[in-house]
Amino acid sequence: MDKRGLLSALSGAALDILLPPQCPSCNAVVESAGVLCGPCWQAVDFITPPLCSCCGLPFAFDPGLSDAVLCGACARRAPPYNRARAVMVYGDFSRKLVLAFKHGDRTDTAPGLGRWLARTGAGLIADADLIAPVPLHWSRLFARRYNQAALLAGVVGRIGGVRVVQDLLVRGKRTPPQGRLTRSARHRNVQGAFRVRPSRRGELDGRRVLLIDDVLTTGATVSACAKMLLRGGAKAVDVLTLARVVRTTEAGR
Ligand SMILES: [Zn+2]
Ligand SMILES: [Zn+2]
């Protein structure tokens, strides 16, 4: 290691000692890294059963004993993925948390958020042969310096002991942000945006893939990815995200 490398390694270590761990959401000082402070913990809207067995939408009312109940949308048209699960409802609190992680350089929160994912997705991880993140377009990756989904995928793979293939999918088309688009416009927007990296094709055959992303909104992005993975030979695709949009009309509350 040259002198400069040594200095930056030392200052990194020193910073770790000097800076106490902070709450991933509000930056309050907490006991250990990746742990939320008390008030923030109270604010998390964790998703719990009963859920749609396919897309993971939480139901306001328990539909009964059967564990294979579908929501209206999945019953009308089955998504290309098998199961999607999310840790929490996307709302004021989780939006702040995800944005800080995504754009605010709070990469230190990845291990904590990844542990949440691993707990929520334990069943999906147990069935997975491969884990892959939803990729960013290279220009966005360049501007942001890291792909938040890739960081999460790395943590989930380490915890679950499942191989992570960070470059399984490529984002070939730079798509406008999905933010204000309607459901059908979102599906059109991501159509043809993803493909399986040609050099990875051989690894997909007959495999179950677990796809990781930060937020599931309409499911357009993960559906586009799942379609390409299935076309590339994957046996099945599951999806695990930190947060999930739950529209009040969908959940019946
Ligand atoms: Zn906090
Ligand atoms: Zn559903």
Short mmCIF file of C-alpha atoms and ligand atoms in Angstrom, two decimals:
data_model
loop_
_atom_site.label_atom_id
_atom_site.label_comp_id
_atom_site.label_asym_id
_atom_site.label_seq_id
_atom_site.Cartn_x
_atom_site.Cartn_y
_atom_site.Cartn_z
CA MET A 1 0.00 0.00 0.00
CA ASP A 2 1.41 3.45 -0.86
CA LYS A 3 1.55 6.29 1.63
CA ARG A 4 -1.67 7.90 0.42
CA GLY A 5 -3.57 4.58 0.58
CA LEU A 6 -2.30 3.95 4.07
CA LEU A 7 -3.32 7.44 5.21
CA SER A 8 -6.83 7.12 3.84
CA ALA A 9 -7.19 3.64 5.37
CA LEU A 10 -6.06 5.01 8.72
CA SER A 11 -8.34 8.03 8.58
CA GLY A 12 -11.25 5.75 7.63
CA ALA A 13 -10.58 3.60 10.69
CA ALA A 14 -10.24 6.68 12.85
CA LEU A 15 -13.52 8.09 11.58
CA ASP A 16 -15.28 4.84 12.42
CA ILE A 17 -14.09 5.17 15.98
CA LEU A 18 -14.77 8.89 16.30
CA LEU A 19 -18.23 8.97 14.76
CA PRO A 20 -20.88 7.21 16.82
CA PRO A 21 -23.42 5.14 14.86
CA GLN A 22 -26.40 7.12 13.64
CA CYS A 23 -30.06 6.23 13.13
CA PRO A 24 -30.44 5.49 9.37
CA SER A 25 -33.50 7.72 9.24
CA CYS A 26 -33.06 10.78 11.47
CA ASN A 27 -29.29 10.70 12.22
CA ALA A 28 -29.83 10.56 16.00
CA VAL A 29 -27.01 8.75 17.78
CA VAL A 30 -27.83 5.08 18.38
CA GLU A 31 -26.13 2.20 20.18
CA SER A 32 -25.06 0.17 17.15
CA ALA A 33 -24.76 0.72 13.41
CA GLY A 34 -27.82 0.11 11.26
CA VAL A 35 -30.28 0.25 14.15
CA LEU A 36 -33.18 2.73 14.20
CA CYS A 37 -33.69 5.05 17.18
CA GLY A 38 -36.79 4.42 19.35
CA PRO A 39 -39.13 7.03 17.79
CA CYS A 40 -38.20 5.97 14.23
CA TRP A 41 -38.74 2.30 15.09
CA GLN A 42 -42.25 3.23 16.25
CA ALA A 43 -42.89 4.96 12.90
CA VAL A 44 -42.13 1.93 10.70
CA ASP A 45 -45.22 0.44 9.09
CA PHE A 46 -44.07 -3.19 8.81
CA ILE A 47 -46.00 -5.39 6.39
CA THR A 48 -47.51 -8.42 8.11
CA PRO A 49 -49.86 -11.22 6.97
CA PRO A 50 -52.50 -11.67 5.69
CA LEU A 51 -51.02 -10.89 2.27
CA CYS A 52 -51.67 -11.62 -1.40
CA SER A 53 -49.68 -14.83 -1.87
CA CYS A 54 -48.33 -13.48 -5.17
CA CYS A 55 -47.59 -9.73 -4.98
CA GLY A 56 -47.46 -9.46 -1.19
CA LEU A 57 -50.16 -6.80 -0.92
CA PRO A 58 -51.33 -6.71 2.71
CA PHE A 59 -55.06 -7.32 3.21
CA ALA A 60 -57.02 -5.20 5.65
CA PHE A 61 -59.21 -8.19 6.50
CA ASP A 62 -58.19 -11.78 6.98
CA PRO A 63 -59.56 -13.68 3.97
CA GLY A 64 -59.57 -17.01 5.83
CA LEU A 65 -57.44 -20.05 6.45
CA SER A 66 -56.17 -20.69 2.92
CA ASP A 67 -52.62 -19.39 2.46
CA ALA A 68 -52.90 -19.00 -1.31
CA VAL A 69 -55.25 -16.04 -1.53
CA LEU A 70 -54.70 -13.61 -4.41
CA CYS A 71 -55.52 -9.90 -4.55
CA GLY A 72 -57.87 -8.71 -7.30
CA ALA A 73 -55.06 -7.51 -9.56
CA CYS A 74 -53.09 -10.80 -9.39
CA ALA A 75 -56.28 -12.85 -9.85
CA ARG A 76 -57.10 -10.88 -13.01
CA ARG A 77 -53.59 -11.05 -14.42
CA ALA A 78 -50.77 -13.05 -12.87
CA PRO A 79 -47.45 -11.11 -12.72
CA PRO A 80 -44.42 -12.78 -14.36
CA TYR A 81 -42.77 -13.24 -10.95
CA ASN A 82 -43.93 -15.89 -8.45
CA ARG A 83 -43.84 -13.98 -5.17
CA ALA A 84 -43.00 -10.42 -4.16
CA ARG A 85 -42.42 -9.49 -0.52
CA ALA A 86 -41.54 -6.18 1.13
CA VAL A 87 -40.42 -5.17 4.61
CA MET A 88 -42.61 -2.07 5.04
CA VAL A 89 -45.32 0.06 3.52
CA TYR A 90 -43.98 2.93 1.41
CA GLY A 91 -45.08 6.07 3.25
CA ASP A 92 -43.67 9.26 4.76
CA PHE A 93 -41.25 7.40 7.00
CA SER A 94 -39.94 4.75 4.61
CA ARG A 95 -39.66 7.31 1.80
CA LYS A 96 -37.23 9.34 3.90
CA LEU A 97 -35.29 6.23 4.83
CA VAL A 98 -35.03 4.99 1.24
CA LEU A 99 -34.12 8.43 -0.15
CA ALA A 100 -31.36 8.89 2.43
CA PHE A 101 -30.00 5.48 1.48
CA LYS A 102 -30.35 6.08 -2.25
CA HIS A 103 -29.21 9.67 -2.71
CA GLY A 104 -27.87 10.76 0.66
CA ASP A 105 -24.70 8.66 0.75
CA ARG A 106 -26.02 6.72 3.76
CA THR A 107 -24.45 3.51 2.49
CA ASP A 108 -23.65 2.74 6.15
CA THR A 109 -27.32 1.78 6.53
CA ALA A 110 -27.07 -1.07 3.98
CA PRO A 111 -26.16 -3.80 6.53
CA GLY A 112 -29.12 -2.89 8.78
CA LEU A 113 -31.59 -2.61 5.90
CA GLY A 114 -30.22 -5.83 4.41
CA ARG A 115 -30.87 -7.65 7.70
CA TRP A 116 -34.51 -6.52 7.55
CA LEU A 117 -34.76 -7.83 4.00
CA ALA A 118 -33.21 -11.15 5.01
CA ARG A 119 -35.73 -11.57 7.82
CA THR A 120 -38.78 -10.66 5.71
CA GLY A 121 -37.61 -12.71 2.73
CA ALA A 122 -36.32 -15.76 4.63
CA GLY A 123 -38.67 -18.09 2.70
CA LEU A 124 -37.71 -16.61 -0.67
CA ILE A 125 -33.99 -16.73 0.15
CA ALA A 126 -34.25 -20.40 1.15
CA ASP A 127 -35.66 -21.22 -2.30
CA ALA A 128 -33.24 -19.04 -4.30
CA ASP A 129 -30.30 -20.33 -6.37
CA LEU A 130 -29.15 -16.84 -7.32
CA ILE A 131 -29.66 -13.30 -6.05
CA ALA A 132 -29.50 -10.31 -8.41
CA PRO A 133 -30.21 -6.58 -8.02
CA VAL A 134 -32.33 -4.46 -10.33
CA PRO A 135 -29.57 -2.60 -12.21
CA LEU A 136 -29.16 1.13 -12.70
CA HIS A 137 -28.33 2.61 -16.09
CA TRP A 138 -24.52 3.13 -16.21
CA SER A 139 -24.89 6.92 -16.44
CA ARG A 140 -27.00 6.98 -13.30
CA LEU A 141 -24.57 4.64 -11.56
CA PHE A 142 -21.77 7.01 -12.52
CA ALA A 143 -23.61 10.02 -11.08
CA ARG A 144 -24.71 8.27 -7.90
CA ARG A 145 -21.57 6.12 -7.49
CA TYR A 146 -23.44 3.15 -6.08
CA ASN A 147 -26.52 1.07 -6.84
CA GLN A 148 -28.59 0.86 -3.67
CA ALA A 149 -30.20 -2.42 -4.83
CA ALA A 150 -26.75 -3.96 -5.41
CA LEU A 151 -25.63 -3.05 -1.87
CA LEU A 152 -28.76 -4.69 -0.45
CA ALA A 153 -28.35 -7.77 -2.66
CA GLY A 154 -24.79 -8.19 -1.35
CA VAL A 155 -25.93 -8.13 2.28
CA VAL A 156 -28.87 -10.51 1.67
CA GLY A 157 -26.62 -12.95 -0.18
CA ARG A 158 -24.03 -12.94 2.61
CA ILE A 159 -26.66 -13.52 5.31
CA GLY A 160 -28.51 -16.20 3.35
CA GLY A 161 -25.44 -17.91 1.90
CA VAL A 162 -26.79 -17.53 -1.64
CA ARG A 163 -24.62 -16.55 -4.62
CA VAL A 164 -25.09 -12.94 -5.72
CA VAL A 165 -24.64 -12.13 -9.40
CA GLN A 166 -24.45 -8.34 -9.37
CA ASP A 167 -24.26 -7.99 -13.16
CA LEU A 168 -26.88 -10.58 -14.14
CA LEU A 169 -29.12 -7.91 -15.68
CA VAL A 170 -28.13 -4.89 -17.76
CA ARG A 171 -30.15 -1.72 -18.08
CA GLY A 172 -29.75 -0.94 -21.74
CA LYS A 173 -32.04 2.03 -22.02
CA ARG A 174 -31.95 5.10 -19.84
CA THR A 175 -35.60 5.50 -18.83
CA PRO A 176 -37.11 8.71 -17.47
CA PRO A 177 -37.84 8.55 -13.72
CA GLN A 178 -41.03 6.59 -13.01
CA GLY A 179 -42.13 9.16 -10.38
CA ARG A 180 -45.22 10.77 -11.87
CA LEU A 181 -46.15 8.18 -14.47
CA THR A 182 -49.40 6.22 -14.43
CA ARG A 183 -49.39 2.43 -14.11
CA SER A 184 -49.58 1.75 -17.87
CA ALA A 185 -47.05 4.48 -18.67
CA ARG A 186 -44.65 2.87 -16.16
CA HIS A 187 -44.98 -0.48 -17.92
CA ARG A 188 -44.34 1.17 -21.32
CA ASN A 189 -41.44 3.17 -19.88
CA VAL A 190 -39.45 0.09 -18.76
CA GLN A 191 -40.35 -2.12 -21.72
CA GLY A 192 -37.14 -3.31 -23.32
CA ALA A 193 -35.05 -1.49 -20.70
CA PHE A 194 -33.51 -4.65 -19.23
CA ARG A 195 -31.74 -7.66 -20.63
CA VAL A 196 -29.73 -10.57 -19.29
CA ARG A 197 -25.99 -10.02 -19.71
CA PRO A 198 -25.06 -12.37 -22.57
CA SER A 199 -22.04 -13.77 -20.66
CA ARG A 200 -24.35 -14.73 -17.77
CA ARG A 201 -26.94 -16.60 -19.84
CA GLY A 202 -25.48 -20.04 -19.11
CA GLU A 203 -25.85 -19.52 -15.36
CA LEU A 204 -29.60 -18.91 -15.51
CA ASP A 205 -30.79 -22.21 -16.88
CA GLY A 206 -33.33 -23.84 -14.55
CA ARG A 207 -32.37 -21.53 -11.66
CA ARG A 208 -34.63 -19.72 -9.22
CA VAL A 209 -33.68 -16.06 -9.09
CA LEU A 210 -34.37 -13.65 -6.23
CA LEU A 211 -34.49 -10.09 -7.52
CA ILE A 212 -33.71 -7.26 -5.07
CA ASP A 213 -34.86 -3.63 -5.32
CA ASP A 214 -35.54 -0.78 -2.91
CA VAL A 215 -39.19 0.03 -3.64
CA LEU A 216 -42.01 -1.80 -5.42
CA THR A 217 -44.47 0.74 -6.80
CA THR A 218 -46.63 -0.73 -9.57
CA GLY A 219 -44.31 -3.68 -10.10
CA ALA A 220 -43.51 -2.52 -13.67
CA THR A 221 -39.73 -2.57 -13.16
CA VAL A 222 -39.50 -5.98 -11.45
CA SER A 223 -41.99 -7.44 -13.95
CA ALA A 224 -39.85 -6.26 -16.88
CA CYS A 225 -36.78 -7.81 -15.20
CA ALA A 226 -38.61 -11.06 -14.38
CA LYS A 227 -39.78 -11.45 -17.99
CA MET A 228 -36.22 -11.20 -19.28
CA LEU A 229 -34.90 -13.64 -16.65
CA LEU A 230 -37.59 -16.20 -17.54
CA ARG A 231 -36.91 -15.71 -21.24
CA GLY A 232 -33.23 -16.25 -20.45
CA GLY A 233 -33.98 -19.67 -18.95
CA ALA A 234 -34.69 -18.97 -15.26
CA LYS A 235 -37.13 -21.43 -13.69
CA ALA A 236 -38.82 -18.84 -11.48
CA VAL A 237 -38.31 -15.31 -10.19
CA ASP A 238 -39.15 -13.95 -6.72
CA VAL A 239 -38.86 -10.31 -5.66
CA LEU A 240 -37.75 -8.77 -2.37
CA THR A 241 -37.92 -5.02 -1.69
CA LEU A 242 -37.52 -2.74 1.31
CA ALA A 243 -40.81 -0.94 0.79
CA ARG A 244 -43.97 -1.39 -1.18
CA VAL A 245 -46.64 1.09 -2.24
CA VAL A 246 -50.02 0.10 -0.81
CA ARG A 247 -52.89 2.05 -2.28
CA THR A 248 -55.80 2.40 0.11
CA THR A 249 -58.30 1.24 -2.51
CA GLU A 250 -56.27 -1.94 -3.21
CA ALA A 251 -55.97 -2.91 0.43
CA GLY A 252 -59.60 -2.08 1.12
CA ARG A 253 -58.81 0.33 3.92
ZN ZN B 1 -34.33 7.97 14.17
ZN ZN B 2 -51.46 -9.57 -5.57
#
